[in-house]
Short mmCIF file of C-alpha atoms and ligand atoms in Angstrom, two decimals:
data_model
loop_
_atom_site.label_atom_id
_atom_site.label_comp_id
_atom_site.label_asym_id
_atom_site.label_seq_id
_atom_site.Cartn_x
_atom_site.Cartn_y
_atom_site.Cartn_z
CA MET A 249 -5.15 106.58 36.16
CA SER A 250 -6.04 103.49 37.96
CA LEU A 251 -3.56 101.84 40.45
CA PRO A 252 -4.03 99.30 43.09
CA ASP A 253 -4.92 99.89 47.17
CA ASN A 254 -2.31 97.49 48.09
CA VAL A 255 0.90 96.26 46.82
CA LYS A 256 2.80 93.05 48.11
CA ILE A 257 6.54 93.38 48.00
CA VAL A 258 8.73 90.55 47.28
CA GLU A 259 11.74 91.08 49.20
CA VAL A 260 15.40 90.02 47.15
CA GLY A 261 17.92 91.85 49.09
CA ALA A 262 19.32 88.59 50.68
CA ARG A 263 19.32 86.25 47.46
CA ASP A 264 19.16 88.68 44.23
CA GLY A 265 21.17 91.11 46.48
CA LEU A 266 23.84 88.69 48.40
CA GLN A 267 24.37 86.62 45.55
CA ASN A 268 26.21 89.25 43.84
CA GLU A 269 28.59 90.52 46.58
CA SER A 270 32.36 89.79 46.56
CA VAL A 271 32.42 90.40 51.02
CA PRO A 272 32.24 87.30 52.55
CA LEU A 273 28.95 87.22 54.84
CA SER A 274 28.77 84.57 57.86
CA ILE A 275 25.68 82.54 57.71
CA GLU A 276 24.28 84.51 60.93
CA VAL A 277 24.45 87.96 59.01
CA LYS A 278 22.47 86.48 56.21
CA ILE A 279 20.10 85.26 58.76
CA GLU A 280 19.96 88.56 60.71
CA LEU A 281 19.24 90.75 57.51
CA ILE A 282 16.48 87.78 57.10
CA GLU A 283 14.77 88.17 60.44
CA ARG A 284 15.12 92.02 60.22
CA LEU A 285 13.61 92.31 56.57
CA ALA A 286 10.32 89.84 58.12
CA ASP A 287 10.69 92.18 60.95
CA ALA A 288 9.42 94.99 58.96
CA GLY A 289 6.20 93.85 57.68
CA LEU A 290 7.49 91.81 54.43
CA SER A 291 5.15 88.92 53.79
CA VAL A 292 7.99 87.81 51.41
CA VAL A 293 11.32 87.32 51.51
CA GLU A 294 13.35 85.51 49.05
CA ALA A 295 16.02 83.79 51.75
CA THR A 296 18.71 82.14 49.31
CA SER A 297 19.26 79.72 46.42
CA PHE A 298 19.79 75.93 46.17
CA VAL A 299 22.08 76.46 42.78
CA SER A 300 25.63 75.40 42.24
CA PRO A 301 28.01 76.54 44.35
CA LYS A 302 30.46 76.75 41.63
CA TRP A 303 28.70 78.81 39.85
CA VAL A 304 27.52 81.36 42.53
CA PRO A 305 29.81 80.92 45.74
CA GLN A 306 27.68 83.24 47.41
CA MET A 307 25.17 80.78 47.84
CA ALA A 308 26.90 77.97 49.41
CA GLY A 309 25.71 77.59 52.78
CA SER A 310 22.32 78.05 51.89
CA ALA A 311 20.69 74.65 53.59
CA GLU A 312 22.72 76.27 57.22
CA VAL A 313 20.77 80.02 56.65
CA PHE A 314 17.37 78.49 55.68
CA LYS A 315 17.39 76.38 58.74
CA GLY A 316 18.62 78.82 61.22
CA ILE A 317 15.62 81.53 60.39
CA ASN A 318 13.59 81.78 63.30
CA ARG A 319 10.49 82.05 60.74
CA ALA A 320 7.67 84.58 61.04
CA SER A 321 4.55 82.75 60.36
CA ASN A 322 3.07 85.94 58.35
CA THR A 323 6.24 85.43 56.11
CA ASN A 324 6.59 83.23 53.17
CA TYR A 325 10.97 82.82 53.02
CA PRO A 326 11.16 81.24 48.75
CA VAL A 327 14.36 79.69 48.05
CA LEU A 328 15.31 79.97 44.44
CA VAL A 329 15.72 75.75 42.90
CA PRO A 330 17.43 75.59 39.87
CA ASN A 331 17.04 71.95 39.35
CA LEU A 332 15.61 67.97 41.22
CA LYS A 333 19.00 68.45 43.05
CA GLY A 334 18.30 72.00 44.21
CA LEU A 335 14.50 70.69 45.10
CA GLU A 336 15.56 68.02 47.01
CA ALA A 337 17.93 70.54 49.22
CA ALA A 338 15.31 72.59 49.52
CA LEU A 339 12.82 69.82 50.88
CA GLU A 340 15.37 68.71 53.53
CA CYS A 341 15.62 71.90 54.93
CA GLY A 342 11.57 72.38 54.97
CA VAL A 343 11.10 75.04 52.43
CA ASP A 344 7.23 76.19 51.65
CA GLU A 345 7.88 77.80 48.79
CA ILE A 346 10.68 77.49 45.61
CA ALA A 347 11.02 80.07 42.79
CA VAL A 348 12.05 78.34 39.40
CA PHE A 349 14.26 80.68 37.00
CA ALA A 350 14.11 80.81 33.25
CA ALA A 351 14.72 83.26 30.70
CA ALA A 352 13.84 85.16 27.62
CA SER A 353 17.00 85.16 25.65
CA GLU A 354 18.22 81.75 24.20
CA SER A 355 22.20 83.07 24.88
CA PHE A 356 21.29 83.99 28.90
CA SER A 357 20.04 80.98 29.24
CA GLN A 358 23.16 79.26 28.07
CA LYS A 359 25.29 81.41 30.31
CA ASN A 360 23.06 81.55 33.82
CA ILE A 361 21.72 77.66 33.98
CA ASN A 362 23.85 76.28 31.19
CA CYS A 363 20.77 75.26 28.36
CA SER A 364 18.19 76.00 26.30
CA ILE A 365 15.15 77.59 27.07
CA ALA A 366 13.32 74.83 25.66
CA GLU A 367 15.80 72.47 27.94
CA SER A 368 14.83 74.62 30.59
CA ILE A 369 11.04 74.27 30.60
CA HIS A 370 11.25 70.62 30.39
CA ARG A 371 13.61 70.66 33.39
CA TYR A 372 11.41 72.79 35.40
CA THR A 373 8.52 70.31 34.29
CA GLU A 374 9.78 67.73 36.70
CA VAL A 375 10.47 70.24 39.48
CA ILE A 376 7.85 72.26 39.63
CA GLU A 377 5.60 68.68 39.52
CA LYS A 378 7.42 67.35 42.50
CA ALA A 379 7.21 70.65 44.59
CA LEU A 380 3.31 70.57 43.80
CA ALA A 381 3.28 67.09 44.93
CA GLU A 382 5.27 68.43 48.09
CA LYS A 383 2.80 70.86 48.52
CA LEU A 384 4.57 73.87 48.03
CA LYS A 385 4.15 76.88 46.46
CA VAL A 386 5.89 77.74 43.40
CA ARG A 387 6.87 80.97 41.91
CA ALA A 388 8.93 81.65 38.09
CA TYR A 389 11.25 83.92 37.20
CA VAL A 390 11.58 85.38 33.40
CA SER A 391 14.41 87.47 32.97
CA CYS A 392 15.83 89.18 30.55
CA VAL A 393 12.18 90.14 29.83
CA LEU A 394 12.97 93.79 27.93
CA GLY A 395 16.71 93.15 26.85
CA CYS A 396 19.46 90.86 27.25
CA PRO A 397 22.96 91.34 27.43
CA TYR A 398 23.96 88.76 24.94
CA GLU A 399 21.37 89.13 22.17
CA GLY A 400 19.96 93.26 22.84
CA ASP A 401 16.55 92.88 22.01
CA ILE A 402 13.99 90.57 23.35
CA SER A 403 10.64 89.83 21.84
CA LEU A 404 7.80 90.13 23.47
CA ASN A 405 6.51 87.41 21.63
CA LYS A 406 9.09 84.91 23.65
CA VAL A 407 8.22 86.53 27.06
CA ALA A 408 5.29 85.96 26.74
CA GLU A 409 5.31 82.41 25.44
CA VAL A 410 7.98 81.05 28.03
CA SER A 411 5.64 83.29 30.83
CA ARG A 412 2.70 81.13 29.78
CA HIS A 413 4.84 77.88 30.12
CA LEU A 414 5.60 78.05 33.44
CA SER A 415 2.07 79.39 34.49
CA ASP A 416 0.66 76.82 32.38
CA LEU A 417 2.93 74.17 34.80
CA GLY A 418 1.51 75.52 38.02
CA CYS A 419 3.16 78.39 39.04
CA TYR A 420 1.21 80.76 40.78
CA GLU A 421 3.27 83.94 40.05
CA VAL A 422 5.28 84.65 37.20
CA SER A 423 7.89 87.57 37.91
CA LEU A 424 9.41 89.16 34.94
CA GLY A 425 12.52 90.61 35.01
CA ASP A 426 14.37 93.48 33.40
CA THR A 427 17.55 91.84 34.20
CA ILE A 428 20.04 94.52 33.05
CA GLY A 429 17.83 97.42 34.23
CA VAL A 430 17.66 98.45 30.40
CA GLY A 431 13.81 99.09 30.25
CA THR A 432 11.85 102.39 30.39
CA PRO A 433 7.99 102.80 31.15
CA LEU A 434 5.76 102.17 28.09
CA LYS A 435 8.35 99.29 27.01
CA ALA A 436 7.38 98.16 30.56
CA GLN A 437 3.66 98.40 29.87
CA LYS A 438 3.71 97.47 26.39
CA MET A 439 5.34 94.36 27.59
CA ILE A 440 2.87 93.52 30.80
CA GLU A 441 0.20 94.11 28.43
CA GLU A 442 1.78 91.53 25.89
CA VAL A 443 2.34 88.60 28.68
CA SER A 444 -1.44 89.62 30.30
CA LYS A 445 -3.29 88.09 27.17
CA TYR A 446 -1.77 84.66 28.40
CA VAL A 447 -1.16 84.86 31.99
CA PRO A 448 -3.43 87.08 34.13
CA THR A 449 -2.36 89.96 35.06
CA GLN A 450 -2.49 89.69 38.96
CA GLN A 451 -0.29 86.43 38.58
CA LEU A 452 2.52 89.04 37.45
CA ALA A 453 5.63 90.31 39.49
CA ALA A 454 7.98 93.25 38.38
CA HIS A 455 11.18 93.03 38.64
CA PHE A 456 13.03 95.18 37.95
CA HIS A 457 16.61 96.35 38.31
CA ASP A 458 18.06 99.89 37.95
CA THR A 459 21.09 99.54 36.10
CA TYR A 460 20.31 102.91 33.99
CA GLY A 461 17.83 104.93 37.19
CA GLN A 462 14.68 103.52 35.79
CA ALA A 463 13.24 100.88 37.92
CA LEU A 464 10.19 103.56 39.97
CA ALA A 465 9.22 105.13 36.74
CA ASN A 466 8.84 101.55 36.06
CA ILE A 467 7.18 100.60 38.46
CA PHE A 468 4.90 103.70 38.27
CA ALA A 469 4.00 102.42 34.97
CA VAL A 470 3.30 98.64 35.22
CA LEU A 471 1.26 99.60 38.37
CA GLN A 472 -1.08 101.35 36.10
CA VAL A 473 -1.67 98.47 33.84
CA GLY A 474 -2.69 96.17 36.84
CA VAL A 475 0.56 94.58 38.44
CA SER A 476 0.61 94.97 42.21
CA THR A 477 3.15 92.73 42.96
CA ILE A 478 6.68 94.37 42.94
CA ASP A 479 10.20 92.59 43.24
CA SER A 480 13.38 94.33 45.36
CA SER A 481 16.19 94.73 47.30
CA VAL A 482 16.85 96.16 51.04
CA SER A 483 19.22 98.75 50.22
CA GLY A 484 19.32 98.21 46.16
CA LEU A 485 21.87 95.27 46.41
CA GLY A 486 21.78 93.30 43.97
CA GLY A 487 22.54 91.90 40.79
CA CYS A 488 23.33 88.94 38.61
CA PRO A 489 26.81 87.17 37.97
CA TYR A 490 25.83 86.05 34.24
CA ALA A 491 24.54 89.67 33.53
CA LYS A 492 27.98 92.08 33.66
CA GLY A 493 27.28 94.90 34.25
CA ALA A 494 23.80 94.97 35.80
CA THR A 495 23.52 96.74 38.88
CA GLY A 496 21.41 96.76 42.47
CA ASN A 497 17.74 96.08 42.15
CA VAL A 498 15.45 98.88 42.84
CA ALA A 499 15.73 99.10 46.77
CA THR A 500 12.53 98.69 48.68
CA GLU A 501 13.04 101.14 50.98
CA ASP A 502 12.40 103.84 47.99
CA VAL A 503 9.69 101.84 46.46
CA VAL A 504 8.10 102.24 49.71
CA TYR A 505 8.47 105.22 49.86
CA MET A 506 7.18 105.67 46.51
CA LEU A 507 3.98 103.66 47.26
CA ASN A 508 3.06 105.26 50.68
CA GLY A 509 3.81 108.70 49.22
CA MET A 510 0.64 107.77 46.53
CA GLY A 511 -2.15 105.82 50.01
CA ILE A 512 -0.76 102.36 48.77
CA GLU A 513 -0.60 100.01 51.51
CA THR A 514 2.69 97.83 52.00
CA GLY A 515 2.22 96.95 55.58
CA ILE A 516 6.04 97.25 56.03
CA ASP A 517 7.25 99.70 58.65
CA LEU A 518 9.97 102.13 56.87
CA GLY A 519 11.99 102.88 60.02
CA LYS A 520 12.73 99.04 60.71
CA LEU A 521 13.81 98.75 56.59
CA LEU A 522 15.93 101.69 56.49
CA ASP A 523 17.47 99.76 59.63
CA ALA A 524 17.72 96.21 58.13
CA GLY A 525 19.57 98.53 55.17
CA HIS A 526 21.84 100.10 57.27
CA PHE A 527 22.61 96.79 58.76
CA ILE A 528 23.53 95.14 56.01
CA SER A 529 25.32 97.81 54.12
CA LYS A 530 27.80 98.27 57.55
CA GLN A 531 28.41 94.48 57.31
CA LEU A 532 29.45 94.69 53.29
CA GLY A 533 31.41 97.63 54.17
CA ARG A 534 29.71 100.95 52.45
CA LYS A 535 26.92 103.39 52.19
CA PRO A 536 23.27 102.37 51.89
CA ASN A 537 22.12 102.61 48.28
CA SER A 538 19.20 103.46 48.59
CA HIS A 539 17.78 107.18 47.78
CA LEU A 540 16.03 107.30 51.70
CA GLY A 541 18.60 105.46 53.41
CA LEU A 542 21.15 108.28 52.12
CA THR A 543 19.23 110.80 54.00
CA LYS A 544 18.81 111.85 57.47
CA ALA A 545 15.22 111.44 57.69
CA ASP A 546 13.51 109.58 60.49
CA PHE A 547 10.49 107.51 59.42
P1 HMG H 896 25.64 72.51 35.05
O1 HMG H 896 27.29 72.92 35.01
O2 HMG H 896 24.97 72.03 33.58
O3 HMG H 896 25.46 71.60 36.44
O4 HMG H 896 25.04 73.58 36.01
P2 HMG H 896 26.45 69.84 36.45
O5 HMG H 896 24.10 68.98 36.58
O6 HMG H 896 26.37 69.16 35.30
O7 HMG H 896 26.33 69.75 38.11
C1 HMG H 896 27.62 70.75 38.10
C2 HMG H 896 28.18 70.60 39.16
O8 HMG H 896 27.34 71.06 40.15
C3 HMG H 896 28.25 68.81 40.12
O9 HMG H 896 28.96 69.31 40.78
C4 HMG H 896 26.27 69.16 40.85
O10 HMG H 896 26.56 68.28 41.93
C5 HMG H 896 26.75 70.22 41.15
P3 HMG H 896 29.96 68.43 40.85
O11 HMG H 896 29.46 67.00 40.09
O12 HMG H 896 31.02 68.62 39.47
O13 HMG H 896 30.74 68.53 41.90
N1 HMG H 896 24.93 70.75 41.35
C6 HMG H 896 24.71 71.72 42.48
N2 HMG H 896 25.01 71.59 43.81
C7 HMG H 896 23.87 71.89 44.50
N3 HMG H 896 23.06 72.35 44.26
C8 HMG H 896 22.53 72.44 43.24
C9 HMG H 896 23.17 71.72 42.24
N4 HMG H 896 22.96 71.64 40.42
C10 HMG H 896 24.32 70.80 40.43
N5 HMG H 896 21.17 72.54 43.24
C11 HMG H 896 23.15 74.43 37.24
C12 HMG H 896 23.55 73.45 36.13
C13 HMG H 896 21.92 75.20 36.80
C14 HMG H 896 23.27 73.87 38.21
C15 HMG H 896 23.88 75.81 36.96
O14 HMG H 896 24.15 76.61 35.86
C16 HMG H 896 23.82 77.08 37.87
O15 HMG H 896 23.72 76.28 39.51
N6 HMG H 896 23.27 77.57 37.99
C17 HMG H 896 23.28 78.86 38.70
C18 HMG H 896 23.26 80.38 38.27
C19 HMG H 896 22.23 81.10 38.83
O16 HMG H 896 22.15 81.18 40.35
N7 HMG H 896 22.40 82.94 38.98
C20 HMG H 896 21.73 83.69 39.54
C21 HMG H 896 19.94 83.43 39.85
S1 HMG H 896 19.39 84.27 38.34
C22 HMG H 896 19.34 85.93 38.33
O17 HMG H 896 19.82 86.42 38.78
C23 HMG H 896 17.92 86.23 37.72
C24 HMG H 896 16.67 86.81 38.57
O18 HMG H 896 16.96 87.73 40.14
C25 HMG H 896 15.78 87.45 37.99
C26 HMG H 896 16.37 88.97 36.93
O19 HMG H 896 16.89 89.88 37.35
O20 HMG H 896 16.03 88.49 35.66
C27 HMG H 896 16.01 85.68 38.95
MG1 MG H 897 17.34 89.56 39.33
#
């Protein structure tokens, strides 16, 4: 069995996590969370999204959040952008990296961003061109790669096609999202193998939600077929407002624990990460939602 020596973790809690929370959090709390995550050694901390506040009210105030971060020199802070309006707002704040987000399911695309997959690719073509011209890095997400809340099974050809389009447009990484957490390990491996025919595996990231408790097993499975970038969310925060019933992303604490146990480097300080998880859980008035965060162990 072959496993990578190093794994890059893309921490999505401050965006994928907080976009789905009903407890309102202050700008200061969001900033503190982001700064704690960077201080824990995370090299990528997705900070917020520049989407319509009519669609996702939890992400209102993204400009204040982004501008308020005391940015660490060794951390990237991508922000989610759905259109040119979002890109303009992000540029105004001095972002270095954006992420665009398409879907492999027509119905999810309509529900999430109010357009077809083809229209979204057309829209992102302009966004990516402008972002690259402004010297930004561009990441891409493809949602519903292992199933859709509206359509059920999704064809792997479609997942591969959308991924290839986004990669061809200049996205340096394509994150494959199991938005509703229905995937299981062998299906996840098969999906990666299919997409890898069109996009090099080193440019793929895996983004698992843990709705059915499969996320760590899925991560272990995709590491074995060459994936070495994993999205996760501190304290298992998360979900998508347009994917009802989907729970949070796999908890970063649990991913780091698993990787540490296999001798795979992440550069993350688990103690500081756990503190960040406790901090945000307290702000949300609940217990941490990572297995590790619920133990009394000291790391
Ligand atoms: P629309 O209604 O078709 O767009 O929404 P519109 O252009 O008609 O605009 C509607 C209103 O929003 C207008 O305001 C615009 O100005 C405003 P009004 O004139 O009515 O006052 N607006 C904006 N405001 C701020 N920033 C913007 C922006 N754009 C328009 N960028 C739109 C289309 C794409 C805007 C909308 O559907 C949207 O914002 N969707 C975002 C949904 C979202 O954020 N979902 C969660 C993220 S995806 C996810 O979580 C999955 C992922 O984690 C991977 C996985 O798990 O699979 C990434
Ligand atoms: Mg997600």
